[in-house]
Tab-separated table of C-alpha atoms and ligand atoms in Angstrom:
chain	number	residue	atom	x	y	z
A	1	MET	CA	-5.131	-42.274	2.986
A	2	LEU	CA	-1.601	-41.085	3.725
A	3	GLN	CA	-1.474	-39.414	0.325
A	4	LEU	CA	-4.735	-37.604	1.001
A	5	LYS	CA	-3.417	-36.422	4.381
A	6	GLN	CA	-0.226	-35.101	2.774
A	7	LEU	CA	-2.214	-33.341	0.062
A	8	THR	CA	-4.478	-31.681	2.635
A	9	LYS	CA	-1.449	-30.554	4.648
A	10	ARG	CA	0.242	-29.125	1.572
A	11	ARG	CA	-2.946	-27.261	0.655
A	12	THR	CA	-3.380	-25.712	4.077
A	13	THR	CA	0.222	-24.441	4.179
A	14	MET	CA	0.183	-22.952	0.672
A	15	THR	CA	0.878	-19.226	0.527
A	16	ASN	CA	-2.113	-17.108	-0.408
A	17	ILE	CA	-3.209	-13.502	-0.010
A	18	SER	CA	-4.526	-14.040	3.562
A	19	ASN	CA	-1.465	-15.717	5.071
A	20	ASN	CA	1.300	-13.876	3.229
A	21	TYR	CA	2.754	-11.399	5.746
A	22	LEU	CA	5.888	-9.253	5.774
A	23	ASN	CA	7.831	-8.576	8.984
A	24	LEU	CA	8.146	-4.869	9.780
A	25	SER	CA	11.262	-3.596	11.550
A	26	ASP	CA	9.189	-2.606	14.631
A	27	GLY	CA	8.213	-6.262	15.234
A	28	ASN	CA	4.720	-5.998	13.718
A	29	LYS	CA	3.512	-7.914	10.662
A	30	MET	CA	1.700	-6.591	7.598
A	31	PRO	CA	-0.045	-8.411	4.714
A	32	GLN	CA	2.142	-8.125	1.613
A	33	GLN	CA	-0.960	-7.547	-0.501
A	34	GLY	CA	-3.820	-5.251	0.397
A	35	PHE	CA	-6.674	-3.297	-1.126
A	36	GLY	CA	-6.427	0.384	-2.110
A	37	VAL	CA	-9.589	2.500	-2.004
A	38	TYR	CA	-8.408	5.682	-3.756
A	39	LYS	CA	-11.226	7.227	-5.839
A	40	ILE	CA	-13.988	4.975	-4.465
A	41	THR	CA	-16.564	7.283	-2.893
A	42	ASP	CA	-20.012	5.824	-3.564
A	43	GLN	CA	-21.192	3.885	-0.470
A	44	ALA	CA	-22.952	1.087	-2.374
A	45	GLU	CA	-19.877	0.603	-4.557
A	46	PHE	CA	-17.742	0.681	-1.408
A	47	ASP	CA	-19.829	-1.951	0.398
A	48	GLN	CA	-19.678	-4.254	-2.579
A	49	ALA	CA	-15.918	-3.819	-3.159
A	50	ILE	CA	-14.979	-4.292	0.507
A	51	GLU	CA	-17.184	-7.357	0.893
A	52	SER	CA	-15.761	-8.817	-2.289
A	53	ALA	CA	-12.177	-8.066	-1.212
A	54	TRP	CA	-12.757	-9.614	2.217
A	55	ASN	CA	-14.277	-12.745	0.678
A	56	HIS	CA	-11.312	-13.092	-1.669
A	57	GLY	CA	-8.899	-12.930	1.279
A	58	TYR	CA	-7.753	-9.285	1.399
A	59	ARG	CA	-7.109	-8.211	4.991
A	60	LEU	CA	-5.288	-4.875	4.509
A	61	PHE	CA	-7.339	-1.810	3.530
A	62	ASP	CA	-5.558	1.418	2.637
A	63	THR	CA	-7.207	4.840	2.811
A	64	ALA	CA	-6.089	8.450	3.429
A	65	GLN	CA	-7.517	11.710	4.723
A	66	MET	CA	-7.022	13.091	1.222
A	67	TYR	CA	-9.266	10.403	-0.343
A	68	LYS	CA	-12.220	11.726	1.710
A	69	ASN	CA	-13.581	8.203	2.128
A	70	GLU	CA	-12.481	7.105	5.623
A	71	GLN	CA	-16.117	7.245	6.769
A	72	ASN	CA	-17.186	5.094	3.797
A	73	LEU	CA	-14.491	2.530	4.571
A	74	GLY	CA	-15.445	2.497	8.258
A	75	ASP	CA	-19.119	1.983	7.366
A	76	SER	CA	-18.348	-0.840	4.932
A	77	LEU	CA	-16.040	-2.627	7.367
A	78	LYS	CA	-18.627	-2.328	10.122
A	79	LYS	CA	-21.149	-4.101	7.890
A	80	LEU	CA	-18.723	-7.012	7.460
A	81	ASN	CA	-18.953	-7.583	11.216
A	82	VAL	CA	-15.491	-9.158	11.519
A	83	PRO	CA	-13.083	-8.875	14.481
A	84	ARG	CA	-10.913	-5.748	14.407
A	85	ASP	CA	-7.713	-7.738	14.917
A	86	GLU	CA	-8.305	-9.650	11.681
A	87	MET	CA	-8.043	-6.431	9.654
A	88	PHE	CA	-5.028	-4.274	8.918
A	89	ILE	CA	-6.021	-0.628	8.392
A	90	THR	CA	-3.825	2.149	6.997
A	91	THR	CA	-4.561	5.858	6.786
A	92	LYS	CA	-2.419	8.863	5.913
A	93	ILE	CA	-2.152	12.395	7.292
A	94	SER	CA	-2.686	14.971	4.541
A	95	GLU	CA	-0.397	17.959	3.990
A	96	ALA	CA	-2.865	20.465	5.489
A	97	ASN	CA	-3.021	18.448	8.732
A	98	GLN	CA	0.715	18.006	9.235
A	99	GLY	CA	2.535	19.484	12.236
A	100	TYR	CA	2.546	18.157	15.823
A	101	ASP	CA	-1.010	19.045	16.944
A	102	GLY	CA	-2.473	18.769	13.447
A	103	SER	CA	-1.288	15.182	13.062
A	104	ILE	CA	-2.646	14.061	16.428
A	105	ASN	CA	-5.965	15.918	16.203
A	106	SER	CA	-6.661	14.894	12.620
A	107	LEU	CA	-5.802	11.261	13.388
A	108	LYS	CA	-8.460	11.366	16.124
A	109	GLU	CA	-10.955	12.654	13.524
A	110	SER	CA	-9.906	9.886	11.120
A	111	LEU	CA	-10.400	7.247	13.813
A	112	LYS	CA	-13.905	8.592	14.477
A	113	LYS	CA	-14.734	8.230	10.776
A	114	LEU	CA	-13.185	4.772	10.601
A	115	GLN	CA	-15.028	3.900	13.842
A	116	MET	CA	-11.872	2.381	15.327
A	117	ASP	CA	-9.629	2.869	18.371
A	118	TYR	CA	-6.385	2.574	16.409
A	119	VAL	CA	-4.970	2.153	12.923
A	120	ASP	CA	-2.432	-0.544	12.159
A	121	LEU	CA	-0.349	1.809	10.051
A	122	LEU	CA	-0.225	5.611	9.923
A	123	LEU	CA	1.669	7.318	7.099
A	124	ILE	CA	2.730	10.886	6.318
A	125	HIS	CA	1.103	11.215	2.888
A	126	TRP	CA	3.706	13.460	1.229
A	127	PRO	CA	6.904	15.097	2.491
A	128	ILE	CA	6.614	18.872	2.906
A	129	ASN	CA	9.223	21.305	4.146
A	130	THR	CA	7.035	22.872	6.850
A	131	ASP	CA	6.953	21.096	10.248
A	132	PHE	CA	8.980	18.278	8.692
A	133	PHE	CA	10.422	17.034	12.019
A	134	GLU	CA	7.474	18.084	14.231
A	135	THR	CA	5.131	15.879	12.211
A	136	TRP	CA	7.401	12.879	12.693
A	137	ARG	CA	7.741	13.658	16.424
A	138	ALA	CA	3.927	13.502	16.589
A	139	PHE	CA	4.020	10.151	14.789
A	140	GLU	CA	6.506	8.753	17.327
A	141	ASP	CA	4.228	9.898	20.158
A	142	ILE	CA	1.142	8.520	18.382
A	143	LYS	CA	2.835	5.122	18.238
A	144	LYS	CA	3.676	5.313	21.954
A	145	SER	CA	0.045	6.180	22.751
A	146	GLY	CA	-1.202	3.132	20.791
A	147	LEU	CA	-3.368	5.116	18.331
A	148	ALA	CA	-1.212	3.629	15.553
A	149	LYS	CA	0.584	0.292	15.837
A	150	SER	CA	3.178	1.169	13.189
A	151	ILE	CA	4.302	4.444	11.627
A	152	GLY	CA	5.727	5.222	8.230
A	153	VAL	CA	5.869	7.630	5.333
A	154	SER	CA	4.675	7.869	1.765
A	155	ASN	CA	6.252	9.418	-1.328
A	156	TYR	CA	9.564	10.023	0.448
A	157	ASP	CA	12.669	10.173	-1.738
A	158	MET	CA	16.080	9.117	-0.425
A	159	VAL	CA	16.937	12.705	0.483
A	160	HIS	CA	13.798	13.015	2.648
A	161	LEU	CA	14.586	9.783	4.505
A	162	GLN	CA	18.213	10.816	5.002
A	163	TYR	CA	17.093	14.191	6.356
A	164	LEU	CA	14.528	12.547	8.648
A	165	ALA	CA	17.236	10.219	10.014
A	166	THR	CA	19.152	13.238	11.374
A	167	GLN	CA	16.492	13.787	14.080
A	168	ALA	CA	14.232	10.711	14.224
A	169	HIS	CA	14.263	8.474	17.302
A	170	GLU	CA	12.822	5.687	15.214
A	171	MET	CA	12.672	5.429	11.446
A	172	PRO	CA	9.585	4.707	9.290
A	173	VAL	CA	8.888	0.997	8.811
A	174	ILE	CA	7.136	1.601	5.462
A	175	ASN	CA	7.687	3.950	2.547
A	176	GLN	CA	4.621	3.809	0.292
A	177	ILE	CA	5.611	5.087	-3.153
A	178	GLU	CA	4.482	4.955	-6.743
A	179	VAL	CA	5.852	1.742	-8.274
A	180	SER	CA	4.629	0.179	-11.519
A	181	PRO	CA	6.263	-1.348	-14.604
A	182	LEU	CA	6.480	2.202	-16.044
A	183	MET	CA	8.026	3.554	-12.831
A	184	SER	CA	10.021	0.655	-11.424
A	185	GLN	CA	12.002	2.746	-8.888
A	186	LYS	CA	14.813	0.155	-8.559
A	187	PRO	CA	17.264	2.541	-6.763
A	188	MET	CA	14.541	3.579	-4.278
A	189	LEU	CA	13.564	-0.075	-3.649
A	190	LYS	CA	17.217	-0.878	-2.935
A	191	PHE	CA	17.627	2.124	-0.632
A	192	ASN	CA	14.471	1.262	1.348
A	193	ALA	CA	15.539	-2.389	1.694
A	194	GLU	CA	19.053	-1.439	2.843
A	195	ASN	CA	17.461	0.716	5.554
A	196	ASN	CA	14.988	-1.955	6.769
A	197	ILE	CA	12.074	-0.017	5.293
A	198	ILE	CA	9.432	-2.021	3.419
A	199	THR	CA	8.455	-0.498	0.091
A	200	GLN	CA	4.702	-0.531	-0.504
A	201	ALA	CA	3.620	0.244	-4.068
A	202	TRP	CA	0.652	2.510	-4.639
A	203	SER	CA	-1.021	2.163	-8.053
A	204	PRO	CA	0.933	-1.050	-8.686
A	205	LEU	CA	-0.936	-1.412	-12.004
A	206	GLY	CA	0.042	2.119	-13.042
A	207	ARG	CA	-3.652	3.073	-12.649
A	208	GLY	CA	-4.421	0.452	-15.286
A	209	LYS	CA	-2.390	2.251	-17.959
A	210	VAL	CA	0.131	-0.554	-18.638
A	211	LEU	CA	-2.313	-3.424	-18.984
A	212	ASN	CA	-1.995	-3.492	-22.786
A	213	HIS	CA	1.769	-3.056	-22.978
A	214	PRO	CA	3.115	-5.506	-25.629
A	215	THR	CA	5.960	-6.841	-23.441
A	216	ILE	CA	3.584	-7.484	-20.534
A	217	LEU	CA	1.034	-9.060	-22.889
A	218	ALA	CA	3.796	-11.430	-24.077
A	219	VAL	CA	4.712	-12.442	-20.495
A	220	ALA	CA	1.016	-12.899	-19.717
A	221	LYS	CA	0.623	-15.164	-22.751
A	222	ASP	CA	3.672	-17.259	-21.675
A	223	THR	CA	2.287	-17.784	-18.175
A	224	GLY	CA	-1.395	-18.162	-19.059
A	225	LYS	CA	-2.222	-15.326	-16.635
A	226	SER	CA	-3.661	-11.838	-17.191
A	227	THR	CA	-1.414	-8.797	-17.544
A	228	ALA	CA	-2.663	-7.505	-14.168
A	229	GLN	CA	-1.652	-10.801	-12.556
A	230	VAL	CA	1.861	-10.852	-14.015
A	231	ILE	CA	2.423	-7.226	-12.970
A	232	LEU	CA	1.326	-7.957	-9.401
A	233	ARG	CA	3.443	-11.134	-9.344
A	234	TRP	CA	6.462	-9.107	-10.540
A	235	HIS	CA	5.977	-6.777	-7.552
A	236	LEU	CA	5.765	-9.693	-5.089
A	237	GLN	CA	8.927	-11.255	-6.488
A	238	ASN	CA	10.657	-7.874	-6.091
A	239	GLY	CA	9.875	-8.264	-2.374
A	240	ILE	CA	7.585	-5.279	-2.062
A	241	ALA	CA	4.041	-4.800	-0.762
A	242	ILE	CA	1.107	-3.895	-3.072
A	243	ILE	CA	-2.347	-2.338	-2.779
A	244	PRO	CA	-4.122	-2.711	-6.141
A	245	LYS	CA	-7.580	-1.136	-6.448
A	246	SER	CA	-10.625	-2.381	-8.347
A	247	ILE	CA	-14.358	-2.052	-7.857
A	248	HIS	CA	-15.131	-5.226	-9.842
A	249	ASP	CA	-15.518	-8.575	-8.071
A	250	GLU	CA	-13.950	-10.538	-10.915
A	251	ARG	CA	-10.858	-8.293	-11.022
A	252	ILE	CA	-10.582	-8.204	-7.223
A	253	ALA	CA	-10.530	-12.029	-7.312
A	254	GLN	CA	-8.101	-12.145	-10.217
A	255	ASN	CA	-5.686	-9.736	-8.517
A	256	ALA	CA	-5.618	-11.978	-5.419
A	257	ASP	CA	-4.985	-15.112	-7.464
A	258	ILE	CA	-1.245	-14.675	-7.967
A	259	TYR	CA	0.223	-17.229	-5.569
A	260	ASP	CA	0.227	-20.347	-7.764
A	261	PHE	CA	2.813	-19.334	-10.355
A	262	GLU	CA	6.266	-17.799	-10.542
A	263	LEU	CA	7.923	-15.554	-13.118
A	264	SER	CA	11.280	-16.852	-14.372
A	265	THR	CA	14.429	-14.719	-14.221
A	266	LEU	CA	13.971	-13.962	-17.910
A	267	GLN	CA	10.328	-12.945	-17.438
A	268	MET	CA	11.346	-10.709	-14.507
A	269	GLU	CA	13.924	-9.049	-16.771
A	270	GLN	CA	11.311	-8.594	-19.499
A	271	MET	CA	9.042	-6.885	-16.963
A	272	ASP	CA	11.957	-4.693	-15.801
A	273	SER	CA	12.591	-3.580	-19.396
A	274	VAL	CA	9.209	-1.783	-19.534
A	275	ASN	CA	10.389	1.008	-17.196
A	276	THR	CA	10.396	4.589	-18.569
A	277	ASN	CA	10.401	6.426	-15.195
A	278	HIS	CA	6.916	7.701	-16.015
A	279	ARG	CA	4.894	8.947	-13.027
A	280	VAL	CA	1.083	8.965	-12.970
A	281	SER	CA	1.089	11.530	-10.173
A	282	LYS	CA	3.178	14.196	-8.499
A	283	GLU	CA	6.927	14.572	-8.150
A	284	PRO	CA	7.816	14.339	-4.409
A	285	GLU	CA	10.509	17.030	-4.674
A	286	LEU	CA	7.923	19.560	-5.923
A	287	VAL	CA	5.430	18.662	-3.215
A	288	TYR	CA	8.202	19.072	-0.619
A	289	GLU	CA	9.024	22.509	-2.032
A	290	PHE	CA	5.500	23.877	-2.533
A	291	GLY	CA	3.431	21.875	-0.004
A	292	GLU	CA	-0.276	22.566	-0.085
A	293	GLN	CA	0.161	25.047	-2.932
A	294	TYR	CA	1.091	22.164	-5.215
A	295	PRO	CA	-2.019	21.196	-7.205
A	296	TYR	CA	-3.475	17.705	-7.286
B	301	A2P	P1	-11.663	-0.851	-11.889
B	301	A2P	O1	-11.662	-0.271	-10.503
B	301	A2P	O2	-12.738	-0.267	-12.767
B	301	A2P	O3	-11.638	-2.353	-11.896
B	301	A2P	P2	-3.970	0.859	-9.610
B	301	A2P	O4	-4.256	-0.093	-8.494
B	301	A2P	O5	-2.610	0.710	-10.220
B	301	A2P	O6	-4.273	2.300	-9.237
B	301	A2P	O7	-4.951	0.498	-10.809
B	301	A2P	C1	-6.326	0.659	-10.650
B	301	A2P	C2	-6.972	0.690	-12.018
B	301	A2P	O8	-6.779	-0.561	-12.681
B	301	A2P	C3	-8.431	0.919	-11.903
B	301	A2P	O9	-8.812	1.727	-12.999
B	301	A2P	C4	-9.034	-0.485	-12.024
B	301	A2P	O10	-10.305	-0.394	-12.624
B	301	A2P	C5	-8.047	-1.174	-12.945
B	301	A2P	N1	-7.878	-2.603	-12.634
B	301	A2P	C6	-7.616	-3.159	-11.438
B	301	A2P	N2	-7.475	-4.487	-11.545
B	301	A2P	C7	-7.649	-4.800	-12.850
B	301	A2P	C8	-7.624	-6.018	-13.587
B	301	A2P	N3	-7.393	-7.171	-12.988
B	301	A2P	N4	-7.847	-5.944	-14.927
B	301	A2P	C9	-8.089	-4.773	-15.540
B	301	A2P	N5	-8.126	-3.586	-14.890
B	301	A2P	C10	-7.907	-3.601	-13.555
């Protein structure tokens, strides 16, 4: 009987996707693992993916004005009929909407589409050299007004964060950047950590392009897990947050099932060795320079 009690207790306290939170420097908490919805636009596909993600324990959902699917996400979440405070919702202000008024007005539009009174996390999607400080001033005021619980940035390099620090009253709590085995960003991860900024990896699976890499296949074979699972585990053990995307129930489940194994120091080093500094998307410096003119 005692044994059974102990076993039950151990089970209930085991870390899993739903109870694994990171502390943000503003005092709020954020799930370390969430669900990215980039490129999902079909409502039926959306409903299915969000329901599946919720059932497999995902609580963080990450969208952006640029994805043009905030309304879809809002509709899908509404159908789940779950309390707002059990979800963690992120959106991002696009380049065209930056500036003081643009940020505030477009956030209000986003909230209408999401059918919510606030977002848990609001990010500047990319750094641009126009209205650089005014946009952040709007973010600080948005946080004060309660329309966003936490504020952060995305795709900021060290130089952008250092520049922001010269005028910010409070610094971003998150920097969401491209991190994958092909783009491991170790110096950026270190810089963010040293400045109490949580790194959140977008496209943590490198948009699926590294899933057949021989080194990762070897680590997967050693652990008895899939390549997607060992990649996501590598991110967690690097202490960063992740938002993998999939529209398939089985993969959504698989990607959440990464809390019952650990990569050894050697396996972590093997994963690190895959890096080639290859980006799947844009170079932040160029976006900063050319802003909206820079093509997607
Ligand atoms: P799909 O949505 O068809 O499942 P990232 O999050 O790095 O952007 O990667 C997303 C890509 O990886 C998508 O193409 C997604 O395809 C694919 N993907 C996500 N999870 C898995 C998985 N567990 N196994 C194989 N492919 C996956």
